[in-house]
Coordinates of C-alpha atoms in Angstrom, one line a residue:
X19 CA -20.1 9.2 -5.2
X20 CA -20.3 5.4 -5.3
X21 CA -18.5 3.6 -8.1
X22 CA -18.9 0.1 -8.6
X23 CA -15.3 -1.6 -9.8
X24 CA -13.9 -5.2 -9.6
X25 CA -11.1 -6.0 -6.6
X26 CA -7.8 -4.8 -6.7
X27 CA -6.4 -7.5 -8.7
X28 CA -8.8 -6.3 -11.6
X29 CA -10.5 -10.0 -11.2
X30 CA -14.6 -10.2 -12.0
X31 CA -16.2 -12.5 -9.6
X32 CA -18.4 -14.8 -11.4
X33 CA -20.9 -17.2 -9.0
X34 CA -20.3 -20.6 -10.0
X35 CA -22.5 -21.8 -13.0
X36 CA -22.1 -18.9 -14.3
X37 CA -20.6 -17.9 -17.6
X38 CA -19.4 -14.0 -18.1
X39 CA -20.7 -13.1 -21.1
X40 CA -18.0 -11.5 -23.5
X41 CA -17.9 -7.7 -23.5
X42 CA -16.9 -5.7 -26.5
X43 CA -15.5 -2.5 -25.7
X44 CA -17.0 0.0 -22.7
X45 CA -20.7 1.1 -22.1
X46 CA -21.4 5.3 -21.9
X47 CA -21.6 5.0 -18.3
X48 CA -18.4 2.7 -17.9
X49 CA -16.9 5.4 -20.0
X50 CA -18.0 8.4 -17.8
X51 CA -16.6 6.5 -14.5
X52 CA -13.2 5.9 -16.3
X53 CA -12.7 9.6 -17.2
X54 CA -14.2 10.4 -13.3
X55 CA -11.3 8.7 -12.2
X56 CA -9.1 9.6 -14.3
X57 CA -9.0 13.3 -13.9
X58 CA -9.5 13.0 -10.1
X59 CA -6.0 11.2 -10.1
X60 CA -4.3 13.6 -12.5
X61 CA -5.2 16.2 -9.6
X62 CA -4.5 14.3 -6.8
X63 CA -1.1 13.3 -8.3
X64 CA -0.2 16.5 -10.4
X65 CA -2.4 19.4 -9.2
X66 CA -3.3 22.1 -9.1
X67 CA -4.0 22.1 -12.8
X68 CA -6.1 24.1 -15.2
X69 CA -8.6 22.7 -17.8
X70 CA -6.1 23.2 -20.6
X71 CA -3.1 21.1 -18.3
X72 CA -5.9 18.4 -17.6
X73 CA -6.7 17.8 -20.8
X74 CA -2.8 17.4 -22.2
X75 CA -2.2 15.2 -19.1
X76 CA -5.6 12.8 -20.3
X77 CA -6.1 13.7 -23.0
X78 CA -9.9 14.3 -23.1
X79 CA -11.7 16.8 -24.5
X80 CA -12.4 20.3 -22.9
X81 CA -16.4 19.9 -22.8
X82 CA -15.6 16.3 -21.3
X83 CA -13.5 17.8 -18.9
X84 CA -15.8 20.3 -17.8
X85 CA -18.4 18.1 -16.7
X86 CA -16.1 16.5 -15.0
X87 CA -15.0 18.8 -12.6
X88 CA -18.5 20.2 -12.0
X89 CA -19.3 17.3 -10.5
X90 CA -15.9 16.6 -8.5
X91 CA -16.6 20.5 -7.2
X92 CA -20.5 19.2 -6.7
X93 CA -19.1 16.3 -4.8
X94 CA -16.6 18.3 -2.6
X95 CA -13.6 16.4 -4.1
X96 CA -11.8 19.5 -5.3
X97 CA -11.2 23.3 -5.1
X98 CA -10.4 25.6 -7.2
X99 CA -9.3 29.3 -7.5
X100 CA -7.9 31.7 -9.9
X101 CA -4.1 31.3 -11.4
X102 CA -2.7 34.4 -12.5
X103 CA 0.2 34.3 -15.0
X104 CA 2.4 37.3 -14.3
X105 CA 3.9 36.7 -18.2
X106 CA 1.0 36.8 -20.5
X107 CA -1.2 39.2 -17.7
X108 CA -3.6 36.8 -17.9
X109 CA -5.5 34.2 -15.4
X110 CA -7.3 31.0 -15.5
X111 CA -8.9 29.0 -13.3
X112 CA -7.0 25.7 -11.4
X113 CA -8.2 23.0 -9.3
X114 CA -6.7 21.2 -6.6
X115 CA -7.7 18.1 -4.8
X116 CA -9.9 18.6 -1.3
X117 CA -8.2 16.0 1.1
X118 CA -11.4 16.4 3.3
X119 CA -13.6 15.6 0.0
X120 CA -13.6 12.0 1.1
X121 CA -11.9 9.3 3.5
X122 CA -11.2 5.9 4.5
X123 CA -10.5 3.6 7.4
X124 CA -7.2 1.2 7.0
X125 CA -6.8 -1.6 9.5
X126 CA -4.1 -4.1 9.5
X127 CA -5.3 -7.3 11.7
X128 CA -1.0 -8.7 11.5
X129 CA 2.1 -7.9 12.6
X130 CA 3.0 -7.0 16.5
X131 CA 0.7 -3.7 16.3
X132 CA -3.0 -4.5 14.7
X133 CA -4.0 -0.9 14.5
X134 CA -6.6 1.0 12.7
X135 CA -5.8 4.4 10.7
X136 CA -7.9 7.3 9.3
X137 CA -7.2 8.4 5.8
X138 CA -8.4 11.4 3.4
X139 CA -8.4 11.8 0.4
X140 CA -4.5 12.7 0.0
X141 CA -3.2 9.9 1.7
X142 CA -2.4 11.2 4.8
X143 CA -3.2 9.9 8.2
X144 CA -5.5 11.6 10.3
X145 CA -6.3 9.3 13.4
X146 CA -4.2 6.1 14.7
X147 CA -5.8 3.6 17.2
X148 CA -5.0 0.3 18.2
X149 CA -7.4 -2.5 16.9
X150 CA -8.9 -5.0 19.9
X151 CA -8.8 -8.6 18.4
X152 CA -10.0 -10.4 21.4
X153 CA -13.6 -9.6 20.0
X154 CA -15.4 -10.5 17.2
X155 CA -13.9 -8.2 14.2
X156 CA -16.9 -6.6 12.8
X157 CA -17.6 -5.3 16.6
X158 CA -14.0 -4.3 16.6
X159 CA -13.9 -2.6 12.9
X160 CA -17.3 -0.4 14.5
X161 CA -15.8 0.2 17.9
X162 CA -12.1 1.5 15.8
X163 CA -14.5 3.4 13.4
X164 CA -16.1 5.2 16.3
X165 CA -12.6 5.9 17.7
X166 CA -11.2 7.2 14.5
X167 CA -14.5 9.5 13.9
X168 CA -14.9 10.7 17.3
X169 CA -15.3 14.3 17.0
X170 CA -14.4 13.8 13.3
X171 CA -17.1 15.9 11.1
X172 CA -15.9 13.4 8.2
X173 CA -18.3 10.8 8.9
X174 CA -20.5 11.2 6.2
X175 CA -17.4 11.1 3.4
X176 CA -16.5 7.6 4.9
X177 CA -16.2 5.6 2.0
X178 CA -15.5 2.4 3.6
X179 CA -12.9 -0.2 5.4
X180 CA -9.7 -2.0 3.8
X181 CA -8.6 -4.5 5.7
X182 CA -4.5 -6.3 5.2
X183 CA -4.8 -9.6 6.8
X184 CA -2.0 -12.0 5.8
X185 CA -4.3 -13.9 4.4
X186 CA -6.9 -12.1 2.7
X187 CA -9.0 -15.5 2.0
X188 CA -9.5 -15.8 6.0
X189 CA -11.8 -12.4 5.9
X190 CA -15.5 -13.2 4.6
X191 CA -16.8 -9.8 6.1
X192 CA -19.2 -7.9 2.7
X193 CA -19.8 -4.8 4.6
X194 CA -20.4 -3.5 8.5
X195 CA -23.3 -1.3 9.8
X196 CA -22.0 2.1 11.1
X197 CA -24.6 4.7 12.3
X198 CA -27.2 2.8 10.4
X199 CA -25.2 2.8 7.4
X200 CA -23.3 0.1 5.4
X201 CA -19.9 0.1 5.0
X202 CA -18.3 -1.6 2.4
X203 CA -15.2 -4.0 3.4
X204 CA -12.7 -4.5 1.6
X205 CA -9.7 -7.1 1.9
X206 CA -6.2 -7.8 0.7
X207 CA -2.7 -9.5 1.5
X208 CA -0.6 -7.9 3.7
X209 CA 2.4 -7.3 1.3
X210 CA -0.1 -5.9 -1.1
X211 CA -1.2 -3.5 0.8
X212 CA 2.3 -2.1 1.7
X213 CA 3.3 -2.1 -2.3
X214 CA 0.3 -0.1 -3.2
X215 CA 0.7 2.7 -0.5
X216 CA 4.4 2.6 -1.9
X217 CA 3.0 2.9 -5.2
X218 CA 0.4 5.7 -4.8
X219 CA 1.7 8.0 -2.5
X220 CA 5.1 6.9 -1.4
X221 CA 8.6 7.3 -3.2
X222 CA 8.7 7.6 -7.3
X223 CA 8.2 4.3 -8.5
X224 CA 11.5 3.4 -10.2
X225 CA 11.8 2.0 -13.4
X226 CA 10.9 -1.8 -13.9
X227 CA 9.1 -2.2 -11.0
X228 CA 9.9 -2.6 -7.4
X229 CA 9.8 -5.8 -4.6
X230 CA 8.2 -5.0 -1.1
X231 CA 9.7 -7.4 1.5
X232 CA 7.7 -7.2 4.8
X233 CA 9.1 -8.7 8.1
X234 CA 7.1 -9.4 10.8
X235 CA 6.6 -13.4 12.5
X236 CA 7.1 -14.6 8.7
X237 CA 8.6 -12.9 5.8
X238 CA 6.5 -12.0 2.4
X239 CA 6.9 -10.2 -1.0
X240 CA 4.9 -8.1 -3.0
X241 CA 5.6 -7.4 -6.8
X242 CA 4.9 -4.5 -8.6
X243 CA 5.3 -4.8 -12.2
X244 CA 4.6 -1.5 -14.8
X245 CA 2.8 -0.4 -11.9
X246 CA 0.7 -3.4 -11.5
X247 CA 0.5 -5.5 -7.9
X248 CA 1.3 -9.3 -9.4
X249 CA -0.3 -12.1 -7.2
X250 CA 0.6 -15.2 -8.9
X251 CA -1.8 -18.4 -8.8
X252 CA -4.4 -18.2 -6.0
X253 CA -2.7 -14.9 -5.1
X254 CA 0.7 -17.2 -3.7
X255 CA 3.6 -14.7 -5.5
X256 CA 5.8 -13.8 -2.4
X257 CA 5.6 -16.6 -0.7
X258 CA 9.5 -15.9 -0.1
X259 CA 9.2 -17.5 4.0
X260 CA 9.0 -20.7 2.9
X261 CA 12.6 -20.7 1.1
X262 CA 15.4 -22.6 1.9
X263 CA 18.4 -20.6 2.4
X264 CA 21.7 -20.1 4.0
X265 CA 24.5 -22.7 3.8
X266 CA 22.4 -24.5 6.5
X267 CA 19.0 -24.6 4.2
X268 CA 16.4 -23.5 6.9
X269 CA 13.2 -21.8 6.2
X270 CA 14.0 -18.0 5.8
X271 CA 10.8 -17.2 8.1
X272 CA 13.0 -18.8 11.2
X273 CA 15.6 -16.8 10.9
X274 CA 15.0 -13.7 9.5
X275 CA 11.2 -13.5 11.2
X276 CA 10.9 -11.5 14.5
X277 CA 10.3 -14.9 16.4
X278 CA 14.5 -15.2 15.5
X279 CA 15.1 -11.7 17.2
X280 CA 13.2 -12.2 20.2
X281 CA 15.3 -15.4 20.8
X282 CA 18.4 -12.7 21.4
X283 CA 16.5 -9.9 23.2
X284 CA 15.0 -9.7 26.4
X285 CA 11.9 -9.1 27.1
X286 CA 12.1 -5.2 28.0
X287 CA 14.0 -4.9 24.9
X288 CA 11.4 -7.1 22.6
X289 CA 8.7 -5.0 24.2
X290 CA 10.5 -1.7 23.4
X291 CA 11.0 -3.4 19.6
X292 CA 7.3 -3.9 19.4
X293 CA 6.3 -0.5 20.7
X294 CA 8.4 1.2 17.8
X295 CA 11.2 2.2 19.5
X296 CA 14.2 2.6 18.2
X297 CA 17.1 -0.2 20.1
X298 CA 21.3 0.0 20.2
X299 CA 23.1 -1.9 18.1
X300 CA 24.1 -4.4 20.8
X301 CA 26.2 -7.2 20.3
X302 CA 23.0 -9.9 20.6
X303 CA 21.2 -7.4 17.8
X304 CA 24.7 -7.2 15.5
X305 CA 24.7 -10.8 15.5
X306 CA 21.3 -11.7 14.4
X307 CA 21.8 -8.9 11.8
X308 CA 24.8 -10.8 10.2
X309 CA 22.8 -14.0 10.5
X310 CA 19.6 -12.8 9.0
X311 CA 21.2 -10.5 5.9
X312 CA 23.0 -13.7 4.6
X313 CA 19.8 -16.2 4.6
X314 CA 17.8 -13.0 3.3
X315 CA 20.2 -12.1 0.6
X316 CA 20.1 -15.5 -0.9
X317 CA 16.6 -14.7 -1.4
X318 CA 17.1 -11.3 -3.0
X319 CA 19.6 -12.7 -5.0
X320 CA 17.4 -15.0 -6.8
X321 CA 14.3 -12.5 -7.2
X322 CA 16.8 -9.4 -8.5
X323 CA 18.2 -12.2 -10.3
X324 CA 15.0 -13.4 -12.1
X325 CA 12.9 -10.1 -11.8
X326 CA 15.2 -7.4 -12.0
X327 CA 12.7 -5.0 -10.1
X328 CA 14.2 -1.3 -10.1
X329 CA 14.2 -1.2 -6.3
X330 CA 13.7 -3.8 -3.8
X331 CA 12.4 -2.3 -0.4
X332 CA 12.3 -3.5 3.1
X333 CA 9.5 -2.8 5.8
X334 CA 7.4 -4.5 8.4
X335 CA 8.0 -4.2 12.4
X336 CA 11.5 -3.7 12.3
X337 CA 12.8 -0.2 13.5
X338 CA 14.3 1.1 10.8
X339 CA 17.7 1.7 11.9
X340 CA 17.5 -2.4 12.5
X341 CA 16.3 -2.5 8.7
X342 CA 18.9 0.0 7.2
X343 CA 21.7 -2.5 9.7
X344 CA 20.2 -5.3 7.5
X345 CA 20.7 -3.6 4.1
X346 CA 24.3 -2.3 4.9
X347 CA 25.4 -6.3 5.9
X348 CA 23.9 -7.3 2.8
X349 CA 25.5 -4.9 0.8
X350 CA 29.3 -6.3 2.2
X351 CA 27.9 -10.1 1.8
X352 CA 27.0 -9.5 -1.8
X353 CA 30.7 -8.3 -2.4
X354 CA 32.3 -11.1 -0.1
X355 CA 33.6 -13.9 -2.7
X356 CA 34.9 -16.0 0.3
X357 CA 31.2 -16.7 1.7
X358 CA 29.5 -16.7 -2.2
X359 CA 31.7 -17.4 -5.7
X360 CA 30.0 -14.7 -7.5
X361 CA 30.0 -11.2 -7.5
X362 CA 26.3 -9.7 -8.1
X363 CA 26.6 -6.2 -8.9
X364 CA 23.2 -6.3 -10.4
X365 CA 21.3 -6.8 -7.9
X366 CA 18.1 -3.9 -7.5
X367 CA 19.1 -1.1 -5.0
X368 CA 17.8 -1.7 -1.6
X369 CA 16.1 1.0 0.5
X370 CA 14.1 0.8 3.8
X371 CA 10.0 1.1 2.8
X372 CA 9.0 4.8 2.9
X373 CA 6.5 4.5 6.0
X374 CA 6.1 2.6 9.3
X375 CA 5.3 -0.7 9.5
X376 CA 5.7 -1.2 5.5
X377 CA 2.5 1.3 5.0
X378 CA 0.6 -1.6 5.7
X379 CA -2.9 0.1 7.3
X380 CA -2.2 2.7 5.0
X381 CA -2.3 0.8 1.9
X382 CA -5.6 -0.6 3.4
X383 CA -6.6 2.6 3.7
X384 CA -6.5 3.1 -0.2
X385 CA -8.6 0.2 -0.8
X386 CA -12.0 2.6 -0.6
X387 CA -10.4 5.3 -3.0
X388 CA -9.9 2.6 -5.9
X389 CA -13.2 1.0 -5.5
X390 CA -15.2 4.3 -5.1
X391 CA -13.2 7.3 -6.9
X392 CA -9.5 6.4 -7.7
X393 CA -8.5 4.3 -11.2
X394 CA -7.7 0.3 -10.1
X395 CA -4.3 -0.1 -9.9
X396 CA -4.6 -3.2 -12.3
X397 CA -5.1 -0.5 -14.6
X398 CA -1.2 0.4 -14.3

């Protein structure tokens, strides 16, 4: 059930001295794995469907498409059963996809809640636990497995770990031994992460793209463009903490970054911010609101401005009725001539991010499922 693939960014690692010798076109086998994929993702994301609906959704053949499914049903990847058509009096047989065919561990080593999730094959969490950094991280990543497993009969269909670190060059780990198996380990940015569980199996993607702003101690972007994660040079694109904003030009990160808030909560109410709960809109919280949505709308203004994304969402450790407060002030400050000269009724729509903590372990989670079964999301 192992497929080989490239990393999420669709980038070929090459050892140095070496040149990649030019390809022209795909290989039978590279060809076979494509298809795989395909199919298994016009199920997961349209099923049930019959072998006449898969091949108008892919396009391949009806033979192809056969052998296909004979080995996703082999595998334990899908079901199917009988469709009866009341109309025509007639029935055919549909497949749907087996979340229990595979799954995945997510861990997110940032943020005030490094946790570890459980993932199958739909996208939907089966196990939380918190992740213990104050040991070595492949003896954590084992010990979380364990947890997440423990009376789990999904071991075997563990397909591996994604990790979202903030920096994903920081993580060297290839693969971890878990009941004398190897794992495979997989790594990406934070921001990444939480755009591609947006883009997979949260809301409809909009047209043109959307922005994934994350708030935790700093504050980061992810782009999504036709469907695409963008990274920029050296994977850099969303480096949006570092800008200078407001009418006082200070680094977005100490202002809008969680460090800011805990300066006007105390500590019972930080701790209670941290744990997820949900706070009142006190006076202390109102005022950082008003604070933070003008240094943060100076940066939307000049990414909606340059990018035009359809959607600009906002996630990270924030309670979300903290984040919707933050995209209600920005949505009077973008109409309030006395504090900017321009009016911008262009700017993208702005919604909270459709799962906790930006999807963050989640979209870590989905790191296994492109490298083993799902298409790369650099292929759109």
């Amino acid at each position: 059930m192992r497929h080989s693939r490239s990393d999420v960014q669709g980038r070929t690692r090459v050892g140095p001295g070496v040149v990649a010798s030019k390809k022209v076109g795909l290989r039978s086998t590279e060809i076979a794995d494509r298809n795989f994929r395909v199919i298994l993702e016009a199920i997961r994301r349209y099923g049930p469907l019959t072998r006449l609906e898969l091949g108008q959704r892919t396009g391949l053949s009806g033979p192809g498409i056969t052998n296909i499914l004979r080995r996703l049903s082999e595998d334990g990847l899908v079901t199917s059963r009988r469709r009866r058509d009341a109309a025509k009096g007639a029935s055919s047989t549909e497949f749907a996809l087996n979340p229990d065919g595979a799954c995945s561990i997510g861990v997110r080593l940032g943020g005030a809640r490094p946790e570890a999730v459980l993932v199958d094959l739909s996208g939907q969490i089966r196990e939380r636990t918190q992740l213990d950094l104050t040991v070595e991280l492949p003896v954590s990543l084992e010990k979380a497995a364990r947890d997440l497993l423990a009376g789990n009969t999904a071991a075997h269909r563990l397909l591996g770990i994604g990790i979202a670190a903030r920096s994903a060059d920081d993580i060297s780990i290839g693969q971890i031994e878990f009941d004398s198996r190897p794992l495979r380990v997989l790594v990406e940015r934070e921001c990444v992460a939480a755009v591609l569980a947006e883009r997979t199996i949260g809301a409809p993607m909009p047209e043109g793209g959307l922005v994934m702003i994350i708030i935790d101690d700093a504050v980061e972007a992810a782009l999504l463009v036709r469907g695409v994660p963008f990274a920029g040079v050296h994977g850099r694109a969303g480096s949006i903490g570092a800008m200078r904003t407001g009418p006082d030009h200070v680094r977005l990160d100490s202002i809008v970054g969680l460090h800011a808030l805990e300066a006007c909560l105390s500590p019972e109410e930080f701790a209670a911010l941290l744990a997820g709960e949900e706070l009142p809109m006190s006076a202390a919280i109102s005022d950082w609101v008003k604070n933070a949505a003008g240094h943060l709308l100076d940066a939307i203004v000049a990414t909606a401005g340059f990018l035009a994304p359809g959607a600009i969402l906002i996630g990270g450790d924030l309670p979300r009725g903290i984040i919707e407060a933050l995209i209600h002030q920005m949505s009077i400050e973008r109409r309030n001539t006395t504090i900017r000269p321009f009016i911008t009724p262009w700017i993208s729509p702005m919604r909270p991010a459709s799962f906790d903590g930006g999807g963050i372990a989640l979209g870590a989670a989905l790191l296994p499922f492109f490298d083993a079964l799902l298409p790369s999301p650099s292929a759109g």
